[in-house]
Coordinates of C-alpha atoms and ligand atoms in Angstrom, one line a residue:
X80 CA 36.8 -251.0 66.7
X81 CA 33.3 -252.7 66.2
X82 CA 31.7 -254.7 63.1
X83 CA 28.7 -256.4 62.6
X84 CA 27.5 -258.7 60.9
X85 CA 24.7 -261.4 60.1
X86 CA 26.5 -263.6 58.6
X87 CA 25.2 -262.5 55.2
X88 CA 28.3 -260.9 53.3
X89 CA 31.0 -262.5 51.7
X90 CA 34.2 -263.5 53.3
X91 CA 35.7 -260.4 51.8
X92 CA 33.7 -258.3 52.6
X93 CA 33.6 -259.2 56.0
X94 CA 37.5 -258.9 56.1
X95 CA 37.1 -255.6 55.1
X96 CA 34.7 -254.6 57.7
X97 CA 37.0 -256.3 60.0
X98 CA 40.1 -254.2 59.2
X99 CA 38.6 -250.7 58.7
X100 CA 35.9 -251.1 61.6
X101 CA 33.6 -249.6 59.7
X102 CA 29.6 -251.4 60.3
X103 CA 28.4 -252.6 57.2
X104 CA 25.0 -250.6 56.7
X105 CA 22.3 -252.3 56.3
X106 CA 23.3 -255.2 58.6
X107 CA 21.3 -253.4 62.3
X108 CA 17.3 -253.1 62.4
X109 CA 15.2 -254.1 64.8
X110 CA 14.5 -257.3 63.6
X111 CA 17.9 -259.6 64.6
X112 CA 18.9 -261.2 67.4
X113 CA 22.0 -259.4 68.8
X114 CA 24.7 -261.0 70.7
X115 CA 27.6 -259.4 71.9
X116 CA 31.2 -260.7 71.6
X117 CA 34.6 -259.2 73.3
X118 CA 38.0 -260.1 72.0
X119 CA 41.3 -259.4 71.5
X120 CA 41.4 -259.0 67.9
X121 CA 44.8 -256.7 68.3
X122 CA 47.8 -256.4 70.7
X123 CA 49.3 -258.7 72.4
X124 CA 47.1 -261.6 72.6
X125 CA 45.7 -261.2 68.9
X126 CA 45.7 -264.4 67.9
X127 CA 43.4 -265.5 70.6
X128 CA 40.7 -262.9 70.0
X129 CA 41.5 -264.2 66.2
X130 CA 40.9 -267.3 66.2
X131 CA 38.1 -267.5 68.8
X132 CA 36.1 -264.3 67.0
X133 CA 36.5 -267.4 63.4
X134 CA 34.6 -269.8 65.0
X135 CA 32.1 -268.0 66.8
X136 CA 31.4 -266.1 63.5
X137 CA 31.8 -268.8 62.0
X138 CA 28.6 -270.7 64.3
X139 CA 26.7 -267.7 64.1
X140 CA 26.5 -267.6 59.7
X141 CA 25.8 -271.4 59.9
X142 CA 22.9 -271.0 62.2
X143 CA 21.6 -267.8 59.9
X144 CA 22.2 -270.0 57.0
X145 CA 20.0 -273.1 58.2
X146 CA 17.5 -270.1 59.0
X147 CA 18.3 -268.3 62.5
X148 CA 16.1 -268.9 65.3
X149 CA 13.2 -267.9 66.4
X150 CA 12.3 -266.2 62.8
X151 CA 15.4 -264.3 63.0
X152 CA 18.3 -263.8 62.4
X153 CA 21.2 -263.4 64.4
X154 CA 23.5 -260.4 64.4
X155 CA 26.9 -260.8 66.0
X156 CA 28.2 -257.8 67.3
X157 CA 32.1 -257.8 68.1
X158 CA 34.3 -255.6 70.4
X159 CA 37.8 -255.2 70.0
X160 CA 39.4 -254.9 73.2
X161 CA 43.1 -254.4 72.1
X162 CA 44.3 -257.7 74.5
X163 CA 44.8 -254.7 77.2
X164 CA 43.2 -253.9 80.8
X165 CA 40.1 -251.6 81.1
X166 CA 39.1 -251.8 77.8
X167 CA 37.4 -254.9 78.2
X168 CA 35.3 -253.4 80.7
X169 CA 34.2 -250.1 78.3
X170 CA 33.6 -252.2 75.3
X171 CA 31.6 -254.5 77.1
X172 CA 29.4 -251.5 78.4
X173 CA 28.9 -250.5 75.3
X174 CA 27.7 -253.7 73.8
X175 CA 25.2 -253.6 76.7
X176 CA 24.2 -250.1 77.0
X177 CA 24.3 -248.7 73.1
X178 CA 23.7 -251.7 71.1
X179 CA 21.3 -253.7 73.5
X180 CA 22.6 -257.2 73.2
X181 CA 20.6 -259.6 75.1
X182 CA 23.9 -261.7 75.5
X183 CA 27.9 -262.1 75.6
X184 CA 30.2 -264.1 74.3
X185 CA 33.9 -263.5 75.5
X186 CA 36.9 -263.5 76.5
X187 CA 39.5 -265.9 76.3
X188 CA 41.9 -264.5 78.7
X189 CA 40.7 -264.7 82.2
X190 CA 41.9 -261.1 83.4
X191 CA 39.9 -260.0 80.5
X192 CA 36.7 -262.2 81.3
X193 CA 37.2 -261.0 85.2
X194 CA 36.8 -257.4 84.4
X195 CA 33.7 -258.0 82.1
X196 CA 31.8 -260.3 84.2
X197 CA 31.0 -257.9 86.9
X198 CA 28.9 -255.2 84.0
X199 CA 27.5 -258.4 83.0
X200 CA 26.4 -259.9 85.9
X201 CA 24.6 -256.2 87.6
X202 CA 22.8 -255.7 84.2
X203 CA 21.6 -259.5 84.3
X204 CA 23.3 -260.0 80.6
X205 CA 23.8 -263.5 80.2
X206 CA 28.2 -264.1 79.7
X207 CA 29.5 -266.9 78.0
X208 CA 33.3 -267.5 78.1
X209 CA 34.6 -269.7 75.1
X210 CA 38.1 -270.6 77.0
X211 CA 38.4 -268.5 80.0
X212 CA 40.1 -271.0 82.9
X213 CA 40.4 -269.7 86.1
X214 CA 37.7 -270.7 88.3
X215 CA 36.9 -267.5 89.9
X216 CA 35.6 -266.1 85.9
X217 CA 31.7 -268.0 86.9
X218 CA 32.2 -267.3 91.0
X219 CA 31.3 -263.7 89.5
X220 CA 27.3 -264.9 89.6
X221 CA 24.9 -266.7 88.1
X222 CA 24.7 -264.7 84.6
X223 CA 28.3 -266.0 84.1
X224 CA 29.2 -269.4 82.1
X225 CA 31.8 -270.5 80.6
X226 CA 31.8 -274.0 77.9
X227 CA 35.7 -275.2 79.1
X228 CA 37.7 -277.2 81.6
X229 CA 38.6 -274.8 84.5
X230 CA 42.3 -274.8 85.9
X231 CA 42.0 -276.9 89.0
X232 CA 41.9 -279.6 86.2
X233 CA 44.2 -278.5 83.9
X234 CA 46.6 -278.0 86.5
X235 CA 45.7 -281.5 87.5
X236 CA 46.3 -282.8 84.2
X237 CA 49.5 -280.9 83.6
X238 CA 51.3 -282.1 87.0
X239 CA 50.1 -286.1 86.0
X240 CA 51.9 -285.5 83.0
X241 CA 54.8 -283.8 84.7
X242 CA 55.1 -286.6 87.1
X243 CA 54.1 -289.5 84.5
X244 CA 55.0 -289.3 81.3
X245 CA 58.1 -286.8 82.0
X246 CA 59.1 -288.8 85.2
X247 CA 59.5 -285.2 87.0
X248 CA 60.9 -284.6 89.9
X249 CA 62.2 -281.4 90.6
X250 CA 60.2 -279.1 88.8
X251 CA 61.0 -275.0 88.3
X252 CA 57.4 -273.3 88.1
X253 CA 57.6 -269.6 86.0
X254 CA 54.6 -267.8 86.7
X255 CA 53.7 -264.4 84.7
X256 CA 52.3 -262.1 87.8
X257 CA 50.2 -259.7 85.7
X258 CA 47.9 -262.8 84.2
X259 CA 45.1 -264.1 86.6
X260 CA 45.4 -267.6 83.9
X261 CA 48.9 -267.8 85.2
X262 CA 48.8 -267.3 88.9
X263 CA 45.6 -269.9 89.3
X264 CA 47.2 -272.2 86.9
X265 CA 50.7 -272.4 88.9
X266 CA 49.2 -272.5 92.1
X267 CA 47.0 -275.5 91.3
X268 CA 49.7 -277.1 89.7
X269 CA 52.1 -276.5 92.7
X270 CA 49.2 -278.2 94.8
X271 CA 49.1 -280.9 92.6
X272 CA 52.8 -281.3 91.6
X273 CA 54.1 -281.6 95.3
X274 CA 50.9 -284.1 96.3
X275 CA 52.6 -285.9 94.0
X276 CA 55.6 -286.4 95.5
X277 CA 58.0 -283.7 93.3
X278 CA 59.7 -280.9 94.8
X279 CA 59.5 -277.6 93.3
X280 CA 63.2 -276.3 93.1
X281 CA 62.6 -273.0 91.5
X282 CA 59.4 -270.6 91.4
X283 CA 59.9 -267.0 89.7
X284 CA 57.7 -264.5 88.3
X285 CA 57.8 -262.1 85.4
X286 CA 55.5 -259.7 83.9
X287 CA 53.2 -260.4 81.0
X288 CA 54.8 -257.8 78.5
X289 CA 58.3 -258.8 79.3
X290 CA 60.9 -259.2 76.8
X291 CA 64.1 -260.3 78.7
X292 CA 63.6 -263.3 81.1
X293 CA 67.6 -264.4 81.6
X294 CA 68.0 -263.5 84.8
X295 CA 64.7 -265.4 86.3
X296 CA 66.3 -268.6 83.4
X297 CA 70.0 -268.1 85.2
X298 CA 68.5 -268.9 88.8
X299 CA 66.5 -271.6 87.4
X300 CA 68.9 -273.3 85.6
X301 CA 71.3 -273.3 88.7
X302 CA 68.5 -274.7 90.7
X303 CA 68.7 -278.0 88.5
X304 CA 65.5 -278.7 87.6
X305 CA 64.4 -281.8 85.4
X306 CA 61.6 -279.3 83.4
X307 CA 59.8 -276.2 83.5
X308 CA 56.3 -275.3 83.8
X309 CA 55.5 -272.3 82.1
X310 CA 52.0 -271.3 82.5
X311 CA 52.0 -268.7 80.2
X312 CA 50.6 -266.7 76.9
X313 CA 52.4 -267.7 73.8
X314 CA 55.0 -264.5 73.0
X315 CA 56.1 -264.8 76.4
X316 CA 56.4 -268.9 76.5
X317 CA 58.2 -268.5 73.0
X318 CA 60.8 -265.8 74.0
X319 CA 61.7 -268.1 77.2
X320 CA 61.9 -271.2 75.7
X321 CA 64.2 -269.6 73.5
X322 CA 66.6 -267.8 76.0
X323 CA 66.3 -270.8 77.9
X324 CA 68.4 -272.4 75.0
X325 CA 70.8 -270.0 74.3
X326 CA 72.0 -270.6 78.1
X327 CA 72.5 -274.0 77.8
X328 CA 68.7 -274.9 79.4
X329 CA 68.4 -278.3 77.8
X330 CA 65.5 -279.8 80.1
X331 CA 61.7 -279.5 78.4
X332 CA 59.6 -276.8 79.1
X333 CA 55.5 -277.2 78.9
X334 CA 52.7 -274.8 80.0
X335 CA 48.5 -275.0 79.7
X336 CA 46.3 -273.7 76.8
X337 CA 47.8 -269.8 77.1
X338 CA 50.7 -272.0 74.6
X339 CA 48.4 -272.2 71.7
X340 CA 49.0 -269.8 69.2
X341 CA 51.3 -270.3 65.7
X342 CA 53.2 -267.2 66.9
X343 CA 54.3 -270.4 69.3
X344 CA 56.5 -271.6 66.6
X345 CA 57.2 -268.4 64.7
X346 CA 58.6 -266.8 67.7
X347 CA 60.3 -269.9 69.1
X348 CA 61.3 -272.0 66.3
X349 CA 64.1 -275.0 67.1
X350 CA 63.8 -273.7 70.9
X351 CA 59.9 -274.9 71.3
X352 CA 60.4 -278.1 69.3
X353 CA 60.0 -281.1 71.7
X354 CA 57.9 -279.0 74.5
X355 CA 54.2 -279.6 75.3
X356 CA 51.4 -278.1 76.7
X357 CA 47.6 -278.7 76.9
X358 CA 44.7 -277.3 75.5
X359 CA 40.7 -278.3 75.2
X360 CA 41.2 -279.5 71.5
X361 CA 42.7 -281.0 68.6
X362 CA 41.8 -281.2 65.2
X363 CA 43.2 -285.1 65.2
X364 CA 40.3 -286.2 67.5
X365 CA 38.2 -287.0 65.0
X366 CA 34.5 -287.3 66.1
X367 CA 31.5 -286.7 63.7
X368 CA 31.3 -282.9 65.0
X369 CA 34.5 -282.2 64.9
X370 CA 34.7 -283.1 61.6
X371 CA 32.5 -281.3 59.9
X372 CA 33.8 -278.5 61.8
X373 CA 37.6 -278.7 60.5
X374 CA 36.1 -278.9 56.9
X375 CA 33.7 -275.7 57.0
X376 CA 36.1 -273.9 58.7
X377 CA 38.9 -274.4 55.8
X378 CA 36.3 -273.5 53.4
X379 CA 35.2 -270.4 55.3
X380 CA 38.8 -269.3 56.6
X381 CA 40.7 -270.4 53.8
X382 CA 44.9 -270.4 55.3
X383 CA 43.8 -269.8 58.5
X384 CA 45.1 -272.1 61.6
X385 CA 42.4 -273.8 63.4
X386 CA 42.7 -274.3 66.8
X387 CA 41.6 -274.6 70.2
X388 CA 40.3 -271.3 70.4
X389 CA 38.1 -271.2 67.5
X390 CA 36.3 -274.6 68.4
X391 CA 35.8 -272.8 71.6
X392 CA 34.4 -270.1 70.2
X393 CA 32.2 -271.9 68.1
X394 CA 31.0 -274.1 70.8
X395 CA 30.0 -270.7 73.0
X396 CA 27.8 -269.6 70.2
X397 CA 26.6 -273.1 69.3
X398 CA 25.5 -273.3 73.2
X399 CA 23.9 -270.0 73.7
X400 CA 21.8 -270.4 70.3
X401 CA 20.9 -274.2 71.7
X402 CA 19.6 -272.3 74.8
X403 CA 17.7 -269.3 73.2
X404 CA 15.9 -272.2 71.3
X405 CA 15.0 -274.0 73.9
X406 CA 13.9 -270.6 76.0
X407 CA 11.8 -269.8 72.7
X408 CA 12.8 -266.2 73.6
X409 CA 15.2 -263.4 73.8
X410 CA 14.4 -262.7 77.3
X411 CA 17.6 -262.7 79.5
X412 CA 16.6 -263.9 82.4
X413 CA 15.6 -267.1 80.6
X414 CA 18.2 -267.4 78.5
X415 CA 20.2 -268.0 81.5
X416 CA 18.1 -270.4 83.3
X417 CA 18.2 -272.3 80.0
X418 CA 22.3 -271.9 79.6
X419 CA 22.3 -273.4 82.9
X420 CA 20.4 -276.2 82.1
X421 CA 22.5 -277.0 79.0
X422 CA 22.9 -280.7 79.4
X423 CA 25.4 -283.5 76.9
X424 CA 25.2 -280.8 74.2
X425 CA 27.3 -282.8 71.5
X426 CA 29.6 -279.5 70.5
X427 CA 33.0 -279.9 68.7
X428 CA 35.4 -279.8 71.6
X429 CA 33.7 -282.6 73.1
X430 CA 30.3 -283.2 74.8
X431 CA 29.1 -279.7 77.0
X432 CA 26.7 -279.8 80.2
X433 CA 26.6 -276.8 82.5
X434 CA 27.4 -277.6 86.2
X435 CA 26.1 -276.0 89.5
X436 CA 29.4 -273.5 89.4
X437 CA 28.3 -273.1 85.5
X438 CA 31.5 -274.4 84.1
X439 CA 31.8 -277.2 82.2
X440 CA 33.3 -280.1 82.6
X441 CA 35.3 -281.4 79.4
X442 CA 38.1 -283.7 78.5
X443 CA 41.5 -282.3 77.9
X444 CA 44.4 -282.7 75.3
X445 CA 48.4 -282.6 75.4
X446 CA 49.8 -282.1 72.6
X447 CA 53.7 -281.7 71.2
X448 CA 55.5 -279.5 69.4
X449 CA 56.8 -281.5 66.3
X450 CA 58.4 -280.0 63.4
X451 CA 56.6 -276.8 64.0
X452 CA 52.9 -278.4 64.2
X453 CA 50.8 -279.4 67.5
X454 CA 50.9 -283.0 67.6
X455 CA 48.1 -284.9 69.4
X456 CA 49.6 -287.0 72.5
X457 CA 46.7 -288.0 74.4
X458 CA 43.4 -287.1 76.1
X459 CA 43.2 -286.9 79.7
X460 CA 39.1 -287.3 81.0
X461 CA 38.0 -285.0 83.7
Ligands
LIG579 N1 42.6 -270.3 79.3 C1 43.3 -269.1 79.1 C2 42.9 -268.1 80.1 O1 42.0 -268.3 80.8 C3 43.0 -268.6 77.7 C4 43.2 -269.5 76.5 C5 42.3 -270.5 76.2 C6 44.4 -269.5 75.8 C7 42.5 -271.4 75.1 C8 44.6 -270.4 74.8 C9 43.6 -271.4 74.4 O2 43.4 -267.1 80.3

């Protein structure tokens, strides 16, 4: 499925490109900027591509609106990749080779950003991850960037928490095998976790697509731990945290950002209240930015949740437009040196400036599952 747009239709109209995949006509032409976006806009991980394609579509119409750049304007062009293997990688080629985008924006999911990066990196295609975490996403080469915390520090974050504000001790770690997010994350934590003093009493696996976790829960709940990290995507950490209580598993559970989603809470109901997990932003923290961005994007995507991933999208657009205006061209080449030398960009998820590995290095949030809403706990500095 692809659409396109400029950011020049209605909000209906847009949805209806969105769900027939039909390209509006009249949208193409030589004379727009086109960037390329991947996401999971269906399957398993659809509210991720969701939420992320809102804000970077979002970014995209408000910098059309205030008049584009460089006398044009932009033209996003998106890629569904269905949340599933391989097809990031075609869609991706595509974007490149038929449509001639001179940049990318995508994925959220690691796995997904993995496979792309590669086909962006040999044709010289500048890749900007929104929320991709693992660290090896940018080690792909110096065309790939991402505008989030990577997972050494979330894990470092997650196990402080662990150890200081749950007072853990003996922790069970449940890792999802088939997710590159999840393996990095719980081996990082692990590190961190047992520098810390705890023991880790339990470590399973399961696979991302799994429905039926009580036989990893049983093991884990006879090894007596005082919580559970689940470093997980949200179906997943919703159908264990609620198995977990039907056998009696009373200790919390927490994982990283792969929580965020309000399928959280509509799959998990009473058995996620009380559980945590981190993420790169909340709504609550209320700097000038961030503000204006939680009241455009109600007004563009009336009912829709905002979140984590749709501030990161719109940050990843934000950045790349910052960087072909400071380029003053569409050349790729140097619209990556000037990505690279994004420095204190003021976005909404917090203050952005490329490093030498071209990740960035950001603040990050823990927040609570209360009465079926993400509460803000704290902010942990990098
Ligand atoms: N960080 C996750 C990954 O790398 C994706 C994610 C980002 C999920 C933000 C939720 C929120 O796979």
């Amino acid at each position: 499925m692809k659409f396109s747009t400029t950011g020049l239709f209605s909000a209906a109209l847009v949805a209806t490109f969105f769900f027939t995949g039909c390209k509006p006509s009249g949208s193409a032409g030589g004379d727009t900027i086109k960037i390329g976006e991947f996401a999971s806009l269906t399957g398993t991980e659809a509210t991720f591509g969701i939420s992320s394609h809102e804000g970077t579509l979002m970014a995209i119409e408000e910098i059309n609106a205030a008049g584009g750049l460089l006398g044009k304007k932009l033209e996003l062009l998106t890629e569904d990749d269905q949340s599933k293997a391989g097809e990031a990688a075609t869609v991706v080629n595509k974007l490149i080779s038929r449509d001639g985008v001179i940049a990318i924006l995508g994925e959220v999911a690691s796995s997904r950003s993995l496979e792309a990066a590669p086909i962006c990196q040999q044709n010289k295609i500048p890749m900007i991850s929104p929320s991709s975490t693992n660290p090896d996403v940018t080690k792909t080469g110096d065309c790939i960037f991402r505008v989030c915390f990577i997972d050494k520090f979330q894990a470092f974050v997650l196990a402080n928490f662990a150890t200081k504000t749950l007072q853990s001790k003996r922790i069970a770690v449940f890792t999802d095998v088939k997710s590159d997010y999840s393996k990095g994350l719980a081996k990082f934590f692990k590190e961190k976790y047992r520098d810390n003093g705890g023991e880790i009493v339990s470590e399973l696996d399961y696979n991302g697509n799994d429905k039926d976790f009580k036989a990893q829960l049983t093991s884990i709940k006879a090894a007596n731990p005082d919580c559970i990290f689940v470093p997980g995507y949200y179906t997943a950490a919703a159908l264990i945290c609620v198995q977990a209580k039907q056998l009696g598993i009373t200790v919390p559970l927490f994982g990283g950002d792969g929580w965020e989603s309000e399928k959280l809470t509509e799959i998990g109901g009473d058995a996620v209240e009380g559980n945590y997990f981190s993420t790169h932003y909340s709504p609550e923290v209320a700097t000038d930015v961030s503000k204006k961005f939680v009241e455009n994007f109600a007004k563009r995507w009336p009912g829709q949740k905002l979140d984590a991933l749709a501030a990161c999208g719109y940050d990843s657009a934000l950045v790349l437009a910052d960087a072909i205006k400071r380029a003053g061209t569409t050349d790729s080449a140097k619209v990556r040196a000037a990505i690279a030398a994004t420095k204190d960009f003021q976005a909404v998820t917090g203050k952005i400036s490329i490093n030498e590995n071209r990740d960035a290095s950001k603040s990050a949030v823990i927040l609570k599952v209360v009465g079926g809403k993400f509460k803000y706990l704290e902010t942990v500095e990098p």
